[in-house]
Amino acid sequence: MTQVTVVGTTSWGTTLGILLARRGVPVTLLARTAGEADALARDGENRRLLPGVAFPHALLPSADVDIALDGADLVVLATPAQRLRENVSNLKPHVRPETVFLSAIKGLERDTGLPMTQVLRAELPEAADGRVCVLSGPNLSQEVVEDKPSSAVIACSDASVAGWVQELYNTPTFRVYTSDDVIGVELGGALKNAITIAAGISDGLGYGANAKAALITRGLAEVTRLGVACGAKPLTLSGLSGLGDMAASSFSDLSRNRYVGEQVGQGRPLTEVLGGMVHVAEGVDTIRAALHLAERYGIEMPITEMTSRILFEGVDPREATVRLLNRTPGQEWPSALA
C-alpha cells in the first residue's frame, strides 16, 4: 500500500494528510517537535489551525524523521515557503531515490526568488524532475477539509507520475487535473498572492466590485507576463493555479492574504496585522521575491510594485491608487501573450 508523509503541520498540510487518510492511505504528519506531535496525537486534531476536524485513524503525527520517511512513496511538502530549504536539508539523509515529492507551497523564496521546486532541487539534487510535482489551485483549506466541491491541478514533467498523484488525491468533492507545466502551475499559485493582497487593500478602501474585478484582471496580466518570461505557458496562468486561485483568494473571507490587504487598506500597520495572525500569509514575502524576478527579466509589474510600496514603504493606499490609475493605458493583451 502507498505510504505518504506530509512535511508541515500547516492548515493546508494537515488538510492534504486528512484527505488521503480518510481513504485509508497511511499518512505520517511530520511535526516540528516531539511536543507538537504529542499534542496533535492527544487532541486527535490540529486544534490550533483546523479545530474540530478529527484526524482519521490512518493519520499518525510524528516528529521522528526516521519513522516518518521510512517506506514513504510520496512526500508532500507543506511548510511555509521560507522554511522549505531548512526542512529539505533535514530530510535529505532519510530520502529514498524512488520517493516522489509533491510541493503544495504557494510561495517564492524571499532572498533568491526561487520557486519551491528549485529550492528542493538545490538542496536535494538527486531528486529527478520526473519525481517532483506541484499541487496548486483555488484550495482554501477549510472548504476542502469540509468536503465542499473544489478543484486543483498537479503538474509534473512525467505524465505517469502526475497521473499517480492525481489518482491518490482525486475524490468526488476534490477534482484533480494534471499538467506538464511545472513552472506555470508553481508561479500561478505563488504570484497570485501579491494580487490577492492588493484586492484586499481595495476591499479595505471600500472601492467596490468594479475596481476589484479590474485589479484582478490586470493583476493576471502582469502575473502572466512574468510567468511566460520564466518559461510558463500563458494558458496555465489562466487556469486553476492562476486565475482560479486568484479569484478564490481575492473574494473569500477565509483568505489570509486578502485579510492582510484589507486590514492594511483600513489603516492598520503591516507589523500589527501579521503579529495578530495564526496563519502565515505567504504573499508578504512573495511580493519581494516576485519583484526581484521581475527586475531580473525586465518585466513590468505595476500592481505588485505599488502593493510593495504600500506594505513596506508606507505609501498611502489611496495615493497608490491614483498612481496606478494615472498610468498611460495601452493594449489589454499584447500579441505575445494573446
mmCIF file of N, CA and C in Angstrom, residues 42-124:
data_model
loop_
_atom_site.group_PDB
_atom_site.id
_atom_site.type_symbol
_atom_site.label_atom_id
_atom_site.label_comp_id
_atom_site.label_asym_id
_atom_site.label_seq_id
_atom_site.Cartn_x
_atom_site.Cartn_y
_atom_site.Cartn_z
ATOM 1 N N ARG A 42 -2.618 13.595 20.874
ATOM 2 C CA ARG A 42 -3.511 13.618 22.046
ATOM 3 C C ARG A 42 -4.855 14.252 21.708
ATOM 4 N N ASP A 43 -4.813 15.348 20.966
ATOM 5 C CA ASP A 43 -6.048 16.059 20.629
ATOM 6 C C ASP A 43 -6.832 15.364 19.522
ATOM 7 N N GLY A 44 -6.126 14.592 18.687
ATOM 8 C CA GLY A 44 -6.795 13.963 17.554
ATOM 9 C C GLY A 44 -7.241 14.961 16.513
ATOM 10 N N GLU A 45 -6.630 16.131 16.501
ATOM 11 C CA GLU A 45 -6.942 17.189 15.544
ATOM 12 C C GLU A 45 -5.843 18.241 15.617
ATOM 13 N N ASN A 46 -5.812 19.103 14.614
ATOM 14 C CA ASN A 46 -4.905 20.246 14.642
ATOM 15 C C ASN A 46 -5.692 21.390 15.274
ATOM 16 N N ARG A 47 -5.704 21.420 16.589
ATOM 17 C CA ARG A 47 -6.573 22.332 17.330
ATOM 18 C C ARG A 47 -6.246 23.799 17.072
ATOM 19 N N ARG A 48 -5.001 24.083 16.745
ATOM 20 C CA ARG A 48 -4.593 25.475 16.537
ATOM 21 C C ARG A 48 -5.056 26.012 15.185
ATOM 22 N N LEU A 49 -4.999 25.178 14.137
ATOM 23 C CA LEU A 49 -5.256 25.665 12.783
ATOM 24 C C LEU A 49 -6.521 25.108 12.139
ATOM 25 N N LEU A 50 -6.943 23.896 12.537
ATOM 26 C CA LEU A 50 -8.168 23.307 12.000
ATOM 27 C C LEU A 50 -8.990 22.707 13.144
ATOM 28 N N PRO A 51 -9.402 23.523 14.076
ATOM 29 C CA PRO A 51 -10.127 22.991 15.238
ATOM 30 C C PRO A 51 -11.434 22.316 14.831
ATOM 31 N N GLY A 52 -11.689 21.177 15.467
ATOM 32 C CA GLY A 52 -12.939 20.466 15.226
ATOM 33 C C GLY A 52 -12.895 19.475 14.085
ATOM 34 N N VAL A 53 -11.774 19.405 13.358
ATOM 35 C CA VAL A 53 -11.651 18.450 12.248
ATOM 36 C C VAL A 53 -10.842 17.253 12.740
ATOM 37 N N ALA A 54 -11.507 16.140 12.955
ATOM 38 C CA ALA A 54 -10.877 14.971 13.560
ATOM 39 C C ALA A 54 -9.914 14.290 12.595
ATOM 40 N N PHE A 55 -8.797 13.799 13.150
ATOM 41 C CA PHE A 55 -7.852 13.021 12.356
ATOM 42 C C PHE A 55 -8.434 11.627 12.100
ATOM 43 N N PRO A 56 -8.374 11.136 10.869
ATOM 44 C CA PRO A 56 -8.730 9.735 10.613
ATOM 45 C C PRO A 56 -7.720 8.809 11.287
ATOM 46 N N HIS A 57 -8.109 7.557 11.455
ATOM 47 C CA HIS A 57 -7.219 6.601 12.129
ATOM 48 C C HIS A 57 -5.924 6.380 11.356
ATOM 49 N N ALA A 58 -5.969 6.586 10.040
ATOM 50 C CA ALA A 58 -4.786 6.318 9.215
ATOM 51 C C ALA A 58 -3.749 7.435 9.270
ATOM 52 N N LEU A 59 -4.031 8.520 9.995
ATOM 53 C CA LEU A 59 -3.085 9.636 10.089
ATOM 54 C C LEU A 59 -2.356 9.593 11.424
ATOM 55 N N LEU A 60 -1.025 9.575 11.357
ATOM 56 C CA LEU A 60 -0.193 9.486 12.555
ATOM 57 C C LEU A 60 0.739 10.684 12.645
ATOM 58 N N PRO A 61 0.569 11.550 13.644
ATOM 59 C CA PRO A 61 1.539 12.634 13.851
ATOM 60 C C PRO A 61 2.841 12.085 14.426
ATOM 61 N N SER A 62 3.968 12.637 13.979
ATOM 62 C CA SER A 62 5.267 12.205 14.480
ATOM 63 C C SER A 62 6.280 13.311 14.269
ATOM 64 N N ALA A 63 7.287 13.342 15.141
ATOM 65 C CA ALA A 63 8.403 14.271 14.961
ATOM 66 C C ALA A 63 9.684 13.530 14.614
ATOM 67 N N ASP A 64 9.594 12.220 14.465
ATOM 68 C CA ASP A 64 10.748 11.380 14.175
ATOM 69 C C ASP A 64 10.900 11.240 12.661
ATOM 70 N N VAL A 65 11.944 11.851 12.098
ATOM 71 C CA VAL A 65 12.133 11.837 10.648
ATOM 72 C C VAL A 65 12.362 10.417 10.142
ATOM 73 N N ASP A 66 13.093 9.601 10.910
ATOM 74 C CA ASP A 66 13.339 8.212 10.504
ATOM 75 C C ASP A 66 12.025 7.463 10.313
ATOM 76 N N ILE A 67 11.131 7.599 11.293
ATOM 77 C CA ILE A 67 9.834 6.924 11.217
ATOM 78 C C ILE A 67 8.988 7.505 10.091
ATOM 79 N N ALA A 68 8.994 8.825 9.984
ATOM 80 C CA ALA A 68 8.129 9.495 9.014
ATOM 81 C C ALA A 68 8.479 9.128 7.577
ATOM 82 N N LEU A 69 9.773 9.018 7.265
ATOM 83 C CA LEU A 69 10.163 8.774 5.885
ATOM 84 C C LEU A 69 10.434 7.302 5.575
ATOM 85 N N ASP A 70 10.364 6.453 6.572
ATOM 86 C CA ASP A 70 10.605 5.035 6.356
ATOM 87 C C ASP A 70 9.509 4.450 5.454
ATOM 88 N N GLY A 71 9.882 4.092 4.252
ATOM 89 C CA GLY A 71 8.922 3.499 3.322
ATOM 90 C C GLY A 71 8.005 4.483 2.637
ATOM 91 N N ALA A 72 8.252 5.793 2.776
ATOM 92 C CA ALA A 72 7.360 6.793 2.172
ATOM 93 C C ALA A 72 7.509 6.785 0.650
ATOM 94 N N ASP A 73 6.395 6.589 -0.040
ATOM 95 C CA ASP A 73 6.380 6.646 -1.501
ATOM 96 C C ASP A 73 6.193 8.079 -1.995
ATOM 97 N N LEU A 74 5.463 8.866 -1.212
ATOM 98 C CA LEU A 74 5.177 10.257 -1.575
ATOM 99 C C LEU A 74 5.445 11.141 -0.371
ATOM 100 N N VAL A 75 6.215 12.200 -0.575
ATOM 101 C CA VAL A 75 6.455 13.197 0.462
ATOM 102 C C VAL A 75 5.809 14.501 0.012
ATOM 103 N N VAL A 76 4.815 14.942 0.780
ATOM 104 C CA VAL A 76 4.105 16.179 0.484
ATOM 105 C C VAL A 76 4.753 17.303 1.286
ATOM 106 N N LEU A 77 5.206 18.334 0.600
ATOM 107 C CA LEU A 77 5.876 19.459 1.258
ATOM 108 C C LEU A 77 4.868 20.579 1.451
ATOM 109 N N ALA A 78 4.575 20.899 2.711
ATOM 110 C CA ALA A 78 3.544 21.896 3.020
ATOM 111 C C ALA A 78 3.996 22.829 4.136
ATOM 112 N N THR A 79 5.270 23.139 4.171
ATOM 113 C CA THR A 79 5.814 24.066 5.159
ATOM 114 C C THR A 79 5.624 25.501 4.660
ATOM 115 N N PRO A 80 5.800 26.505 5.513
ATOM 116 C CA PRO A 80 5.915 27.869 4.986
ATOM 117 C C PRO A 80 7.078 27.946 3.993
ATOM 118 N N ALA A 81 6.946 28.771 2.972
ATOM 119 C CA ALA A 81 7.946 28.833 1.901
ATOM 120 C C ALA A 81 9.342 29.128 2.423
ATOM 121 N N GLN A 82 9.443 30.018 3.396
ATOM 122 C CA GLN A 82 10.762 30.434 3.874
ATOM 123 C C GLN A 82 11.422 29.373 4.758
ATOM 124 N N ARG A 83 10.704 28.309 5.060
ATOM 125 C CA ARG A 83 11.268 27.226 5.879
ATOM 126 C C ARG A 83 11.583 25.977 5.057
ATOM 127 N N LEU A 84 11.282 26.005 3.762
ATOM 128 C CA LEU A 84 11.442 24.780 2.976
ATOM 129 C C LEU A 84 12.893 24.333 2.898
ATOM 130 N N ARG A 85 13.817 25.244 2.614
ATOM 131 C CA ARG A 85 15.222 24.858 2.439
ATOM 132 C C ARG A 85 15.746 24.144 3.688
ATOM 133 N N GLU A 86 15.436 24.711 4.839
ATOM 134 C CA GLU A 86 15.861 24.101 6.101
ATOM 135 C C GLU A 86 15.255 22.711 6.279
ATOM 136 N N ASN A 87 13.980 22.579 5.953
ATOM 137 C CA ASN A 87 13.307 21.294 6.126
ATOM 138 C C ASN A 87 13.849 20.233 5.183
ATOM 139 N N VAL A 88 14.073 20.591 3.921
ATOM 140 C CA VAL A 88 14.585 19.618 2.965
ATOM 141 C C VAL A 88 15.989 19.179 3.352
ATOM 142 N N SER A 89 16.785 20.107 3.849
ATOM 143 C CA SER A 89 18.130 19.762 4.299
ATOM 144 C C SER A 89 18.081 18.716 5.415
ATOM 145 N N ASN A 90 17.097 18.849 6.309
ATOM 146 C CA ASN A 90 16.952 17.885 7.398
ATOM 147 C C ASN A 90 16.436 16.530 6.909
ATOM 148 N N LEU A 91 15.662 16.550 5.821
ATOM 149 C CA LEU A 91 15.096 15.308 5.290
ATOM 150 C C LEU A 91 16.104 14.516 4.469
ATOM 151 N N LYS A 92 17.071 15.203 3.907
ATOM 152 C CA LYS A 92 17.950 14.624 2.893
ATOM 153 C C LYS A 92 18.545 13.267 3.270
ATOM 154 N N PRO A 93 19.075 13.068 4.477
ATOM 155 C CA PRO A 93 19.689 11.768 4.789
ATOM 156 C C PRO A 93 18.704 10.607 4.816
ATOM 157 N N HIS A 94 17.398 10.899 4.827
ATOM 158 C CA HIS A 94 16.397 9.861 5.016
ATOM 159 C C HIS A 94 15.581 9.560 3.758
ATOM 160 N N VAL A 95 15.890 10.255 2.660
ATOM 161 C CA VAL A 95 15.071 10.136 1.452
ATOM 162 C C VAL A 95 15.545 8.975 0.589
ATOM 163 N N ARG A 96 14.585 8.194 0.075
ATOM 164 C CA ARG A 96 14.897 7.104 -0.852
ATOM 165 C C ARG A 96 14.936 7.643 -2.289
ATOM 166 N N PRO A 97 15.746 7.031 -3.167
ATOM 167 C CA PRO A 97 15.864 7.527 -4.546
ATOM 168 C C PRO A 97 14.541 7.528 -5.307
ATOM 169 N N GLU A 98 13.655 6.582 -4.977
ATOM 170 C CA GLU A 98 12.401 6.464 -5.720
ATOM 171 C C GLU A 98 11.272 7.325 -5.164
ATOM 172 N N THR A 99 11.538 8.061 -4.107
ATOM 173 C CA THR A 99 10.492 8.874 -3.482
ATOM 174 C C THR A 99 10.014 9.980 -4.433
ATOM 175 N N VAL A 100 8.706 10.178 -4.475
ATOM 176 C CA VAL A 100 8.111 11.282 -5.235
ATOM 177 C C VAL A 100 7.833 12.434 -4.280
ATOM 178 N N PHE A 101 8.141 13.655 -4.720
ATOM 179 C CA PHE A 101 7.895 14.846 -3.915
ATOM 180 C C PHE A 101 6.758 15.650 -4.527
ATOM 181 N N LEU A 102 5.880 16.143 -3.675
ATOM 182 C CA LEU A 102 4.771 16.988 -4.104
ATOM 183 C C LEU A 102 4.818 18.294 -3.321
ATOM 184 N N SER A 103 5.137 19.386 -4.009
ATOM 185 C CA SER A 103 5.141 20.691 -3.350
ATOM 186 C C SER A 103 3.733 21.261 -3.351
ATOM 187 N N ALA A 104 3.245 21.589 -2.159
ATOM 188 C CA ALA A 104 1.934 22.226 -2.019
ATOM 189 C C ALA A 104 2.094 23.621 -1.441
ATOM 190 N N ILE A 105 3.270 24.203 -1.656
ATOM 191 C CA ILE A 105 3.620 25.501 -1.075
ATOM 192 C C ILE A 105 3.440 26.587 -2.125
ATOM 193 N N LYS A 106 2.669 27.608 -1.806
ATOM 194 C CA LYS A 106 2.387 28.687 -2.758
ATOM 195 C C LYS A 106 3.203 29.925 -2.387
ATOM 196 N N GLY A 107 4.482 29.839 -2.655
ATOM 197 C CA GLY A 107 5.352 30.957 -2.326
ATOM 198 C C GLY A 107 6.649 30.884 -3.098
ATOM 199 N N LEU A 108 7.449 31.944 -2.983
ATOM 200 C CA LEU A 108 8.786 32.003 -3.543
ATOM 201 C C LEU A 108 9.759 32.274 -2.410
ATOM 202 N N GLU A 109 10.978 31.780 -2.551
ATOM 203 C CA GLU A 109 11.987 32.050 -1.532
ATOM 204 C C GLU A 109 12.354 33.529 -1.580
ATOM 205 N N ARG A 110 12.247 34.187 -0.460
ATOM 206 C CA ARG A 110 12.381 35.645 -0.404
ATOM 207 C C ARG A 110 13.722 36.143 -0.935
ATOM 208 N N ASP A 111 14.822 35.565 -0.506
ATOM 209 C CA ASP A 111 16.143 36.104 -0.836
ATOM 210 C C ASP A 111 16.625 35.738 -2.233
ATOM 211 N N THR A 112 16.108 34.635 -2.794
ATOM 212 C CA THR A 112 16.591 34.176 -4.103
ATOM 213 C C THR A 112 15.556 34.331 -5.207
ATOM 214 N N GLY A 113 14.279 34.438 -4.851
ATOM 215 C CA GLY A 113 13.211 34.466 -5.839
ATOM 216 C C GLY A 113 12.898 33.099 -6.415
ATOM 217 N N LEU A 114 13.508 32.049 -5.867
ATOM 218 C CA LEU A 114 13.326 30.715 -6.427
ATOM 219 C C LEU A 114 11.957 30.130 -6.097
ATOM 220 N N PRO A 115 11.306 29.458 -7.068
ATOM 221 C CA PRO A 115 10.127 28.651 -6.763
ATOM 222 C C PRO A 115 10.528 27.464 -5.888
ATOM 223 N N MET A 116 9.554 26.848 -5.265
ATOM 224 C CA MET A 116 9.845 25.800 -4.290
ATOM 225 C C MET A 116 10.503 24.562 -4.894
ATOM 226 N N THR A 117 10.133 24.192 -6.124
ATOM 227 C CA THR A 117 10.762 23.009 -6.711
ATOM 228 C C THR A 117 12.242 23.250 -6.963
ATOM 229 N N GLN A 118 12.612 24.486 -7.253
ATOM 230 C CA GLN A 118 14.030 24.787 -7.472
ATOM 231 C C GLN A 118 14.804 24.818 -6.158
ATOM 232 N N VAL A 119 14.145 25.241 -5.092
ATOM 233 C CA VAL A 119 14.763 25.144 -3.762
ATOM 234 C C VAL A 119 14.978 23.671 -3.418
ATOM 235 N N LEU A 120 13.975 22.861 -3.703
ATOM 236 C CA LEU A 120 14.070 21.426 -3.438
ATOM 237 C C LEU A 120 15.252 20.816 -4.187
ATOM 238 N N ARG A 121 15.382 21.144 -5.462
ATOM 239 C CA ARG A 121 16.473 20.550 -6.249
ATOM 240 C C ARG A 121 17.844 21.074 -5.814
ATOM 241 N N ALA A 122 17.871 22.312 -5.330
ATOM 242 C CA ALA A 122 19.148 22.853 -4.852
ATOM 243 C C ALA A 122 19.631 22.091 -3.622
ATOM 244 N N GLU A 123 18.699 21.737 -2.748
ATOM 245 C CA GLU A 123 19.059 21.025 -1.518
ATOM 246 C C GLU A 123 19.114 19.516 -1.715
ATOM 247 N N LEU A 124 18.396 19.037 -2.738
ATOM 248 C CA LEU A 124 18.306 17.597 -2.974
ATOM 249 C C LEU A 124 18.489 17.345 -4.474
#
